[in-house]
Coordinates of C-alpha atoms in Angstrom, one line a residue:
X1 CA -13.5 -18.4 -15.1
X2 CA -12.9 -20.4 -11.8
X3 CA -13.6 -18.3 -8.4
X4 CA -10.6 -17.7 -5.9
X5 CA -10.3 -19.9 -2.7
X6 CA -13.3 -19.3 -0.4
X7 CA -13.2 -18.8 3.4
X8 CA -10.4 -21.4 4.4
X9 CA -11.1 -24.0 1.3
X10 CA -8.9 -24.5 -1.5
X11 CA -8.9 -26.9 -4.4
X12 CA -7.9 -30.6 -4.3
X13 CA -4.1 -30.9 -4.3
X14 CA -3.5 -27.4 -3.4
X15 CA -0.1 -28.2 -2.2
X16 CA 2.2 -28.9 -5.2
X17 CA 3.7 -32.4 -5.6
X18 CA 7.5 -32.1 -4.6
X19 CA 10.0 -32.0 -7.8
X20 CA 12.8 -34.5 -7.7
X21 CA 15.6 -34.0 -5.4
X22 CA 18.0 -32.6 -7.9
X23 CA 15.5 -30.4 -9.5
X24 CA 15.6 -26.6 -8.7
X25 CA 13.0 -24.9 -6.6
X26 CA 10.4 -23.2 -8.7
X27 CA 11.4 -19.3 -9.5
X28 CA 9.0 -16.5 -9.8
X29 CA 10.2 -13.0 -11.2
X30 CA 8.3 -10.0 -9.6
X31 CA 8.4 -6.4 -11.2
X32 CA 8.2 -3.6 -8.8
X33 CA 7.3 -0.2 -10.1
X34 CA 8.6 3.1 -8.3
X35 CA 7.8 3.6 -4.6
X36 CA 8.7 1.6 -1.5
X37 CA 5.0 1.1 -0.9
X38 CA 5.3 -1.2 -4.2
X39 CA 8.3 -2.9 -3.3
X40 CA 7.7 -3.9 0.4
X41 CA 4.4 -5.9 -0.3
X42 CA 6.0 -7.6 -3.0
X43 CA 9.2 -8.5 -0.8
X44 CA 6.7 -9.9 1.9
X45 CA 5.0 -11.9 -0.8
X46 CA 8.5 -13.6 -1.9
X47 CA 9.1 -14.3 1.8
X48 CA 5.7 -16.0 2.4
X49 CA 6.4 -17.8 -1.1
X50 CA 9.6 -19.2 0.4
X51 CA 8.6 -20.1 3.8
X52 CA 5.7 -21.7 3.1
X53 CA 6.1 -23.1 -0.6
X54 CA 9.9 -23.3 -1.0
X55 CA 9.4 -20.7 -4.1
X56 CA 12.4 -18.6 -4.8
X57 CA 12.2 -15.1 -6.3
X58 CA 13.6 -12.5 -8.4
X59 CA 12.7 -8.8 -7.6
X60 CA 13.1 -6.4 -10.4
X61 CA 13.5 -2.7 -9.9
X62 CA 13.6 0.4 -12.0
X63 CA 16.7 2.4 -12.0
X64 CA 15.0 5.6 -11.0
X65 CA 14.4 3.9 -7.6
X66 CA 17.7 3.2 -7.0
X67 CA 18.0 5.1 -3.8
X68 CA 20.2 4.0 -0.6
X69 CA 16.8 3.2 1.1
X70 CA 15.9 0.6 -1.6
X71 CA 19.5 -0.7 -1.7
X72 CA 19.5 -1.1 2.0
X73 CA 16.1 -2.7 2.0
X74 CA 17.1 -5.3 -1.0
X75 CA 20.1 -6.2 0.7
X76 CA 18.3 -7.1 4.1
X77 CA 16.1 -9.5 2.2
X78 CA 17.0 -13.5 2.7
X79 CA 19.2 -15.5 0.3
X80 CA 15.9 -16.9 -1.4
X81 CA 15.1 -13.5 -3.0
X82 CA 17.5 -11.8 -5.3
X83 CA 17.3 -8.6 -7.2
X84 CA 18.0 -7.2 -10.5
X85 CA 17.7 -3.7 -11.7
X86 CA 16.4 -2.5 -15.4
X87 CA 18.6 0.1 -17.0
X88 CA 17.8 3.7 -16.7
X89 CA 15.1 5.4 -19.0
X90 CA 14.9 8.8 -20.7
X91 CA 11.7 10.5 -19.5
X92 CA 12.7 14.0 -20.4
X93 CA 10.1 14.1 -23.3
X94 CA 7.4 14.2 -20.7
X95 CA 5.7 17.4 -19.4
X96 CA 7.1 19.0 -16.6
X97 CA 5.3 18.3 -13.4
X98 CA 3.6 15.1 -15.0
X99 CA 1.7 12.8 -12.5
X100 CA 3.7 10.1 -10.8
X101 CA 1.3 7.7 -12.2
X102 CA 2.0 8.9 -15.4
X103 CA 5.9 8.6 -14.8
X104 CA 5.8 5.1 -13.6
X105 CA 3.5 3.8 -16.7
X106 CA 5.7 5.5 -19.1
X107 CA 9.0 4.1 -17.6
X108 CA 7.4 0.7 -17.7
X109 CA 6.2 0.8 -21.0
X110 CA 9.5 1.9 -22.4
X111 CA 11.4 -0.7 -20.4
X112 CA 9.5 -3.8 -22.3
X113 CA 12.5 -4.7 -24.6
X114 CA 14.9 -4.4 -21.6
X115 CA 12.5 -6.7 -19.5
X116 CA 12.0 -9.2 -22.4
X117 CA 15.8 -9.6 -22.5
X118 CA 16.0 -10.0 -18.7
X119 CA 13.4 -12.6 -18.2
X120 CA 15.1 -14.6 -21.3
X121 CA 18.2 -14.5 -19.3
X122 CA 16.4 -15.6 -16.3
X123 CA 15.0 -18.6 -18.3
X124 CA 18.6 -19.6 -19.2
X125 CA 20.0 -19.5 -15.7
X126 CA 16.7 -20.5 -13.7
X127 CA 15.4 -23.6 -15.2
X128 CA 12.3 -23.6 -13.2
X129 CA 10.7 -19.9 -14.0
X130 CA 7.2 -20.9 -13.5
X131 CA 5.6 -17.4 -13.4
X132 CA 5.8 -13.5 -13.7
X133 CA 4.0 -11.2 -11.2
X134 CA 3.7 -7.4 -11.9
X135 CA 2.4 -4.7 -9.5
X136 CA 0.0 -2.6 -10.4
X137 CA 1.5 -0.1 -12.6
X138 CA 3.4 -2.8 -14.2
X139 CA 0.5 -4.1 -16.7
X140 CA 2.5 -3.5 -20.0
X141 CA 5.3 -5.6 -18.5
X142 CA 3.0 -8.6 -19.3
X143 CA 4.0 -7.9 -22.8
X144 CA 7.5 -8.6 -22.0
X145 CA 6.7 -12.0 -20.2
X146 CA 4.7 -12.9 -23.0
X147 CA 7.5 -12.4 -25.5
X148 CA 9.9 -14.0 -23.4
X149 CA 7.8 -17.1 -23.1
X150 CA 6.5 -17.0 -19.4
X151 CA 3.2 -18.4 -19.4
X152 CA 1.9 -17.6 -16.2
X153 CA 1.4 -14.0 -16.0
X154 CA -0.3 -12.6 -12.8
X155 CA -0.6 -8.9 -11.8
X156 CA 0.0 -8.2 -7.8
X157 CA -2.4 -5.5 -6.5
X158 CA -1.0 -3.9 -3.3
X159 CA -4.0 -2.3 -2.5
X160 CA -7.5 -3.1 -1.9
X161 CA -10.3 -4.9 -3.5
X162 CA -12.6 -1.6 -3.6
X163 CA -9.5 0.0 -5.9
X164 CA -9.1 -2.9 -7.8
X165 CA -12.9 -3.1 -8.4
X166 CA -12.9 0.6 -9.6
X167 CA -9.8 -0.2 -12.0
X168 CA -11.3 -2.8 -13.9
X169 CA -14.7 -1.2 -14.1
X170 CA -12.7 1.8 -15.9
X171 CA -13.0 1.0 -19.3
X172 CA -16.9 0.5 -19.0
X173 CA -17.0 4.0 -16.8
X174 CA -15.1 5.6 -19.0
X175 CA -17.6 5.1 -22.0
X176 CA -20.8 5.8 -19.7
X177 CA -19.9 8.4 -17.1
X178 CA -20.0 11.9 -18.8
X179 CA -18.0 14.7 -17.3
X180 CA -15.5 14.6 -14.1
X181 CA -16.0 12.2 -11.2
X182 CA -15.4 14.8 -9.0
X183 CA -18.7 16.6 -10.4
X184 CA -20.7 13.6 -9.8
X185 CA -24.1 14.3 -7.9
X186 CA -24.2 10.8 -6.1
X187 CA -21.6 8.6 -5.0
X188 CA -20.3 6.2 -7.1
X189 CA -21.6 2.8 -6.5
X190 CA -19.7 -0.4 -7.8
X191 CA -20.4 -4.0 -7.3
X192 CA -20.2 -4.8 -3.5
X193 CA -18.4 -1.6 -2.7
X194 CA -19.1 1.2 -0.3
X195 CA -20.4 4.1 -2.3
X196 CA -17.4 6.7 -2.9
X197 CA -18.2 10.6 -3.5
X198 CA -17.0 12.0 -6.5
X199 CA -14.3 13.9 -4.7
X200 CA -13.0 11.1 -3.1
X201 CA -12.2 8.8 -6.1
X202 CA -8.9 7.8 -7.0
X203 CA -6.7 11.1 -7.5
X204 CA -5.4 10.2 -11.1
X205 CA -9.3 9.8 -12.3
X206 CA -9.8 13.3 -11.1
X207 CA -9.1 15.0 -14.0
X208 CA -9.9 13.1 -17.3
X209 CA -7.4 15.9 -19.2
X210 CA -4.6 14.6 -17.5
X211 CA -2.6 11.6 -19.4
X212 CA -2.5 9.8 -15.9
X213 CA -6.5 9.3 -16.3
X214 CA -5.8 7.4 -19.8
X215 CA -3.0 5.5 -18.1
X216 CA -5.5 4.3 -15.5
X217 CA -7.9 3.2 -18.2
X218 CA -5.3 1.6 -20.2
X219 CA -4.5 -0.4 -17.0
X220 CA -8.0 -1.5 -16.4
X221 CA -7.9 -2.9 -19.9
X222 CA -4.4 -4.3 -19.5
X223 CA -5.3 -6.4 -16.5
X224 CA -7.8 -8.6 -18.2
X225 CA -4.7 -9.9 -19.9
X226 CA -3.5 -11.6 -16.5
X227 CA -4.2 -14.9 -15.5
X228 CA -5.2 -13.9 -12.2
X229 CA -4.7 -11.2 -9.6
X230 CA -3.4 -11.4 -6.4
X231 CA -4.7 -8.8 -3.9
X232 CA -3.0 -7.5 -0.5
X233 CA -6.3 -7.6 1.3
X234 CA -8.7 -9.9 3.2
X235 CA -12.1 -10.8 3.6
X236 CA -12.8 -9.2 6.5
X237 CA -12.3 -6.0 5.8
X238 CA -13.7 -5.7 2.6
X239 CA -16.7 -8.4 2.5
X240 CA -19.0 -7.0 -0.2
X241 CA -16.2 -6.6 -2.9
X242 CA -14.7 -10.0 -1.8
X243 CA -17.8 -11.9 -2.3
X244 CA -18.3 -10.3 -5.8
X245 CA -14.9 -10.8 -7.2
X246 CA -14.9 -14.5 -6.1
X247 CA -17.7 -15.0 -8.8
X248 CA -16.7 -15.7 -12.0
X249 CA -17.2 -12.9 -14.8
X250 CA -16.3 -13.1 -18.9
X251 CA -13.3 -11.2 -19.3
X252 CA -12.3 -10.7 -15.5
X253 CA -9.4 -12.7 -14.2
X254 CA -9.4 -14.9 -11.1
X255 CA -8.8 -12.5 -8.1
X256 CA -7.3 -14.0 -4.9
X257 CA -7.2 -11.9 -1.4
X258 CA -3.9 -13.1 -0.1
X259 CA -3.5 -10.6 2.5
X260 CA -2.3 -9.0 5.0
X261 CA 1.1 -9.0 3.6
X262 CA 2.9 -6.4 6.0
X263 CA 6.7 -5.9 6.5
X264 CA 7.8 -7.7 9.4
X265 CA 9.5 -5.6 12.3
X266 CA 13.3 -6.2 12.7
X267 CA 15.1 -6.4 16.1
X268 CA 17.0 -3.2 16.9
X269 CA 20.9 -3.6 17.4
X270 CA 21.4 -3.5 21.0
X271 CA 24.1 -1.0 21.0
X272 CA 21.7 1.6 19.1
X273 CA 18.4 1.6 20.8
X274 CA 15.5 3.2 19.3
X275 CA 14.8 6.4 20.9
X276 CA 10.8 6.0 19.9
X277 CA 10.6 2.8 21.6
X278 CA 12.5 3.9 24.4
X279 CA 10.1 6.4 24.9
X280 CA 7.1 4.5 24.5
X281 CA 8.5 2.3 27.1
X282 CA 7.6 4.9 29.7
X283 CA 4.1 5.5 28.4
X284 CA 0.9 4.1 29.7
X285 CA -0.8 1.1 28.0
X286 CA -2.8 2.6 24.7
X287 CA -2.2 6.0 25.7
X288 CA -0.3 7.3 22.6
X289 CA -1.7 8.4 19.1
X290 CA 1.1 7.6 16.5
X291 CA 1.3 10.2 13.9
X292 CA 2.7 9.5 10.3
X293 CA 1.8 10.3 6.8
X294 CA 3.8 7.4 5.0
X295 CA 7.2 8.1 3.2
X296 CA 6.2 10.1 0.6
X297 CA 3.4 12.2 1.9
X298 CA 3.7 15.9 3.0
X299 CA 1.0 18.6 4.5
X300 CA 1.0 22.1 3.7
X301 CA 2.7 24.3 5.9
X302 CA -0.7 25.7 7.4
X303 CA -2.3 22.3 7.7
X304 CA 1.2 20.9 9.5
X305 CA 0.6 24.0 11.8
X306 CA -2.9 23.2 12.6
X307 CA -2.1 19.5 13.2
X308 CA 0.5 20.4 15.7
X309 CA -1.9 22.9 17.5
X310 CA -4.5 20.1 17.4
X311 CA -2.6 17.6 19.1
X312 CA -1.4 20.0 21.6
X313 CA -5.2 21.1 22.4
X314 CA -6.1 17.3 22.5
X315 CA -4.3 16.7 25.8
X316 CA -3.5 13.5 24.4
X317 CA 0.1 11.5 24.2
X318 CA 1.4 11.6 20.8
X319 CA 4.4 10.6 18.5
X320 CA 4.8 12.3 15.5
X321 CA 7.0 11.6 12.4
X322 CA 7.3 15.0 11.1
X323 CA 8.3 15.8 7.5
X324 CA 9.1 19.2 5.8
X325 CA 5.9 20.6 4.2
X326 CA 4.8 21.1 0.7
X327 CA 2.6 23.4 -0.5
X328 CA 3.0 22.4 -3.8
X329 CA 0.9 19.4 -3.7
X330 CA 0.8 16.3 -1.1
X331 CA 3.2 13.8 -3.1
X332 CA 6.4 15.3 -1.9
X333 CA 10.0 15.2 -2.9
X334 CA 10.6 12.2 -0.3
X335 CA 8.6 10.0 -2.4
X336 CA 11.7 8.2 -4.1
X337 CA 14.2 8.0 -1.0
X338 CA 12.0 8.7 2.0
X339 CA 13.9 11.2 3.7
X340 CA 13.4 15.2 4.5
X341 CA 15.4 17.3 2.3
X342 CA 14.9 20.1 4.9
X343 CA 14.6 20.5 8.5
X344 CA 11.1 19.9 9.4
X345 CA 11.1 21.1 13.0
X346 CA 11.6 24.6 11.3
X347 CA 8.0 24.6 10.1
X348 CA 6.3 23.7 13.9
X349 CA 4.7 26.5 15.8
X350 CA 6.8 28.6 18.0
X351 CA 7.4 27.0 21.4
X352 CA 5.2 23.8 20.4
X353 CA 8.2 21.1 21.4
X354 CA 8.8 22.8 24.6
X355 CA 5.2 23.0 25.5
X356 CA 4.3 19.5 24.5
X357 CA 7.8 17.9 25.9
X358 CA 6.0 16.1 28.8
X359 CA 3.2 14.3 26.5
X360 CA 4.9 14.2 23.1
X361 CA 7.8 13.1 21.0
X362 CA 8.5 14.3 17.6
X363 CA 10.9 12.9 15.2
X364 CA 12.2 14.3 11.9
X365 CA 11.3 11.6 8.8
X366 CA 11.1 8.2 9.9
X367 CA 10.5 6.1 12.9
X368 CA 10.1 2.1 13.0
X369 CA 6.3 2.0 12.3
X370 CA 5.8 -1.7 12.9
X371 CA 7.8 -1.5 16.1
X372 CA 5.6 1.6 17.2
X373 CA 2.2 0.0 16.2
X374 CA 2.9 -3.2 17.9
X375 CA 3.7 -1.4 21.2
X376 CA 1.5 -1.9 24.0
X377 CA 1.6 1.9 24.5
X378 CA 0.1 2.9 21.2
X379 CA -3.4 3.4 21.3
X380 CA -4.4 5.1 18.3
X381 CA -2.7 5.8 14.7
X382 CA -3.2 9.1 12.6
X383 CA -2.4 7.8 9.1
X384 CA -2.9 8.9 5.6
X385 CA -4.5 5.8 4.8
X386 CA -1.7 4.5 2.5
X387 CA -2.9 0.6 2.3
X388 CA 0.5 -0.8 3.7
X389 CA -0.2 1.7 6.9
X390 CA -3.6 0.4 7.1
X391 CA -3.1 -3.4 7.2
X392 CA -0.2 -2.7 9.6
X393 CA -2.5 -1.0 11.7
X394 CA -5.2 -3.8 11.6
X395 CA -2.6 -6.6 12.1
X396 CA -1.7 -4.8 15.3
X397 CA -5.0 -3.9 16.2
X398 CA -4.6 0.0 16.5
X399 CA -7.6 2.0 15.4
X400 CA -7.3 4.9 13.2
X401 CA -7.9 8.5 12.3
X402 CA -7.8 8.9 8.7
X403 CA -6.2 11.8 7.0
X404 CA -5.9 11.1 3.3
X405 CA -3.7 12.8 1.0
X406 CA -3.1 11.3 -2.5
X407 CA -3.4 8.5 -4.7
X408 CA -6.2 6.0 -3.4
X409 CA -5.8 7.4 0.1
X410 CA -9.4 9.6 -0.1
X411 CA -11.0 6.4 -1.2
X412 CA -9.6 4.2 1.4
X413 CA -10.6 6.8 4.1
X414 CA -14.2 6.5 2.9
X415 CA -14.2 2.8 3.0
X416 CA -12.6 2.5 6.6
X417 CA -14.6 5.2 8.2
X418 CA -18.1 4.8 6.5
X419 CA -17.8 1.2 5.1
X420 CA -16.4 -0.9 7.8
X421 CA -15.9 1.6 10.8
X422 CA -12.1 1.0 11.5
X423 CA -11.4 4.7 11.5
X424 CA -12.6 7.8 12.1
X425 CA -12.2 10.8 9.4
X426 CA -10.6 14.2 10.3
X427 CA -13.3 16.6 9.0
X428 CA -12.4 18.4 5.9
X429 CA -11.6 21.8 6.9
X430 CA -8.7 20.4 9.2
X431 CA -9.0 23.1 12.1
X432 CA -7.0 22.8 15.4
X433 CA -10.0 22.3 17.4
X434 CA -11.9 19.4 15.2
X435 CA -8.3 17.8 15.0
X436 CA -8.2 17.7 18.8
X437 CA -12.0 16.5 19.0
X438 CA -11.5 13.5 16.6
X439 CA -8.0 12.7 18.3
X440 CA -9.8 12.6 21.8
X441 CA -12.8 10.8 20.4
X442 CA -10.8 8.1 19.0
X443 CA -8.4 7.8 21.9
X444 CA -11.2 7.7 24.6
X445 CA -14.6 8.7 23.2
X446 CA -17.5 6.2 24.4
X447 CA -19.4 6.7 21.2
X448 CA -17.7 6.4 17.8
X449 CA -14.5 5.8 19.2
X450 CA -15.4 2.9 21.3
X451 CA -17.2 1.5 18.1
X452 CA -14.2 1.7 16.1
X453 CA -11.9 0.4 18.8
X454 CA -14.0 -2.6 18.9
X455 CA -13.8 -3.2 14.9
X456 CA -10.4 -2.9 14.8
X457 CA -10.3 -5.7 17.4
X458 CA -12.3 -7.8 15.6
X459 CA -10.8 -7.3 12.1
X460 CA -7.2 -8.1 13.9
X461 CA -8.2 -11.4 14.7
X462 CA -9.8 -12.1 11.2
X463 CA -6.6 -11.1 9.6
X464 CA -4.7 -13.7 11.9
X465 CA -7.1 -16.4 11.4
X466 CA -7.1 -16.1 7.5
X467 CA -2.8 -16.3 7.5
X468 CA -3.1 -19.8 9.6
X469 CA -2.8 -22.9 7.8
X470 CA -5.9 -23.7 6.1
X471 CA -7.0 -20.0 6.6
X472 CA -8.6 -17.9 3.7
X473 CA -5.5 -16.1 2.5
X474 CA -3.4 -19.3 3.1
X475 CA -5.5 -21.5 0.9
X476 CA -5.8 -18.8 -1.6
X477 CA -1.9 -18.6 -2.1
X478 CA -1.3 -22.4 -1.8
X479 CA -3.8 -22.6 -5.0
X480 CA -1.8 -20.1 -6.6
X481 CA 1.4 -22.1 -6.0
X482 CA -0.1 -25.0 -7.2
X483 CA -1.4 -23.5 -10.6
X484 CA 2.4 -22.4 -11.2
X485 CA 3.8 -25.8 -10.6
X486 CA 1.4 -28.1 -12.1
X487 CA 1.6 -29.1 -15.5
X488 CA 5.1 -27.2 -16.1
X489 CA 6.4 -27.3 -19.8
X490 CA 9.8 -27.9 -20.7

C-alpha cells in the first residue's frame, strides 16, 4: 500500500489529464451524517475540488437533519455543488436516550438500500461519477457504493489523525484491553500519538456496555474497506501520527491529510451590520477572548455560572456566545438545528451583564465565528475543542483555552495542550478563580501563555504553506483526484 503525499511532493502526473471538451466534469457523491460539523467540512472539500480540479459534487444528507439551518447552508453553496436528501428512517425501536453515535450509525445502516438506489440514479444522470466519499459515521454506506458499482470508495475523516489512529486501532484494542478505558492506570499510547489518559479517550468508548462502543469498533473495522481516508488535518499540528500513517501498513487504507478545510467567512449585507463585529471594531488589538462551545455544546447551569464569574474576575475583554444550559449532558437539544430553545440570559448570574457591559458582550446562540476569529481585536478563543473550531482558530492564529465537552473533544484538548502546545486547558474543577487565571495567562501571561501564542503563530504559517500550490495538503488532494479520474471504466 502506497503512502500519502509527503511534504510538498506528489506522484508524477498528479494533475489529471483534461477530458475532451464534450465530456462532463468528474463528479463525486459525498454522504454527510448528521451534524453541521460533519456537513461543513465536506462542503468545503467540495468547493476546493471544484475550484482547483474542476470536480462537481452531490452532497447527500439525512432527513433527520433537514433543519432550517441546514437548508439555508445548502442553498448558499455554489452551482458546482448540488444536494439530495435520503428518506426518513424509523428509529423508534432504539432505546430512549441512545447515544448520538448510535443514532447516526443506525440511521446510516438502515439507509443503505435507499442510498444504493440514489447512487444508481446518479450514475444514470451523471456519466462521470468517479468516486463516493462518506464521512466518519458513514462507513456502512461503502456497501451501498459497492452495490451501485462505484469503484472508488473513500472515507472523509473531519477530525484529526490522533482520533483516526485510535479508531483504526479499535479492533485490536477491543481484543487486548480488558476493562474500561477510563480505568487505565497509564495513558493510552498509540504509534506517533500523544499519550491520552483513559478518562480523556473518545467519549463513546468510555462505556463498553453501551451500543455506541460496539459501533465505534465496527467503524474501525469497516474503514479498512475504503480505498483511502481523507483527513481534515495537517502535518505540523500532528507530526507524530502524520509520519506513522504515511507509512504503508497491511490492511490499512492510504491516509491523506488534506486540511485545514474550514468554512470561509461571508460578507455581511451592508444593510444589516453584525453587532458582534461592530463591537469588536471598538476594542484594542488582540484584547478580546472569544467564548463559544459550538453549535451542539451546552454547559451545566453551575459551570455556566462559574464561567460567567470567571470571565468577570479575569478582567479581560470577552465576547461570549451563550446558550441555555443542560444538566442532562453536554450534547444539548441544539445538536441538529443550532438554536437555543430557551432564553440563555435567564441563567446568567444576577447583574452580570450590567457589571461587565464596559468590557464584555454576551450574545445568544450564534455569532459569525469566522469573522470573530479573523478580527484584529480577537486575541484568544475559549473553545470546546471541536475540530472545526480548532482548525479555524489555527488558520487565523488565535491561541486557545481548552474546555472540552463531548465526542473527541477531551482527547483533542490533551493533544492541543500537552502535545503540540497550542492551548491551555481549564483545570477540571472549573471554579471561577481557576477560569480567571487561565484566561489571564492565555491573553497576557509571560510563561505558558506566551509559549502558546508563539506556537499558534507558527502553526498558522504552516497551515497556509500546506494549502499553497505544491504544499503538502494541496499535493495530497491533487493525487487523490488523479486516482479518481485515471483509468475510468465505461
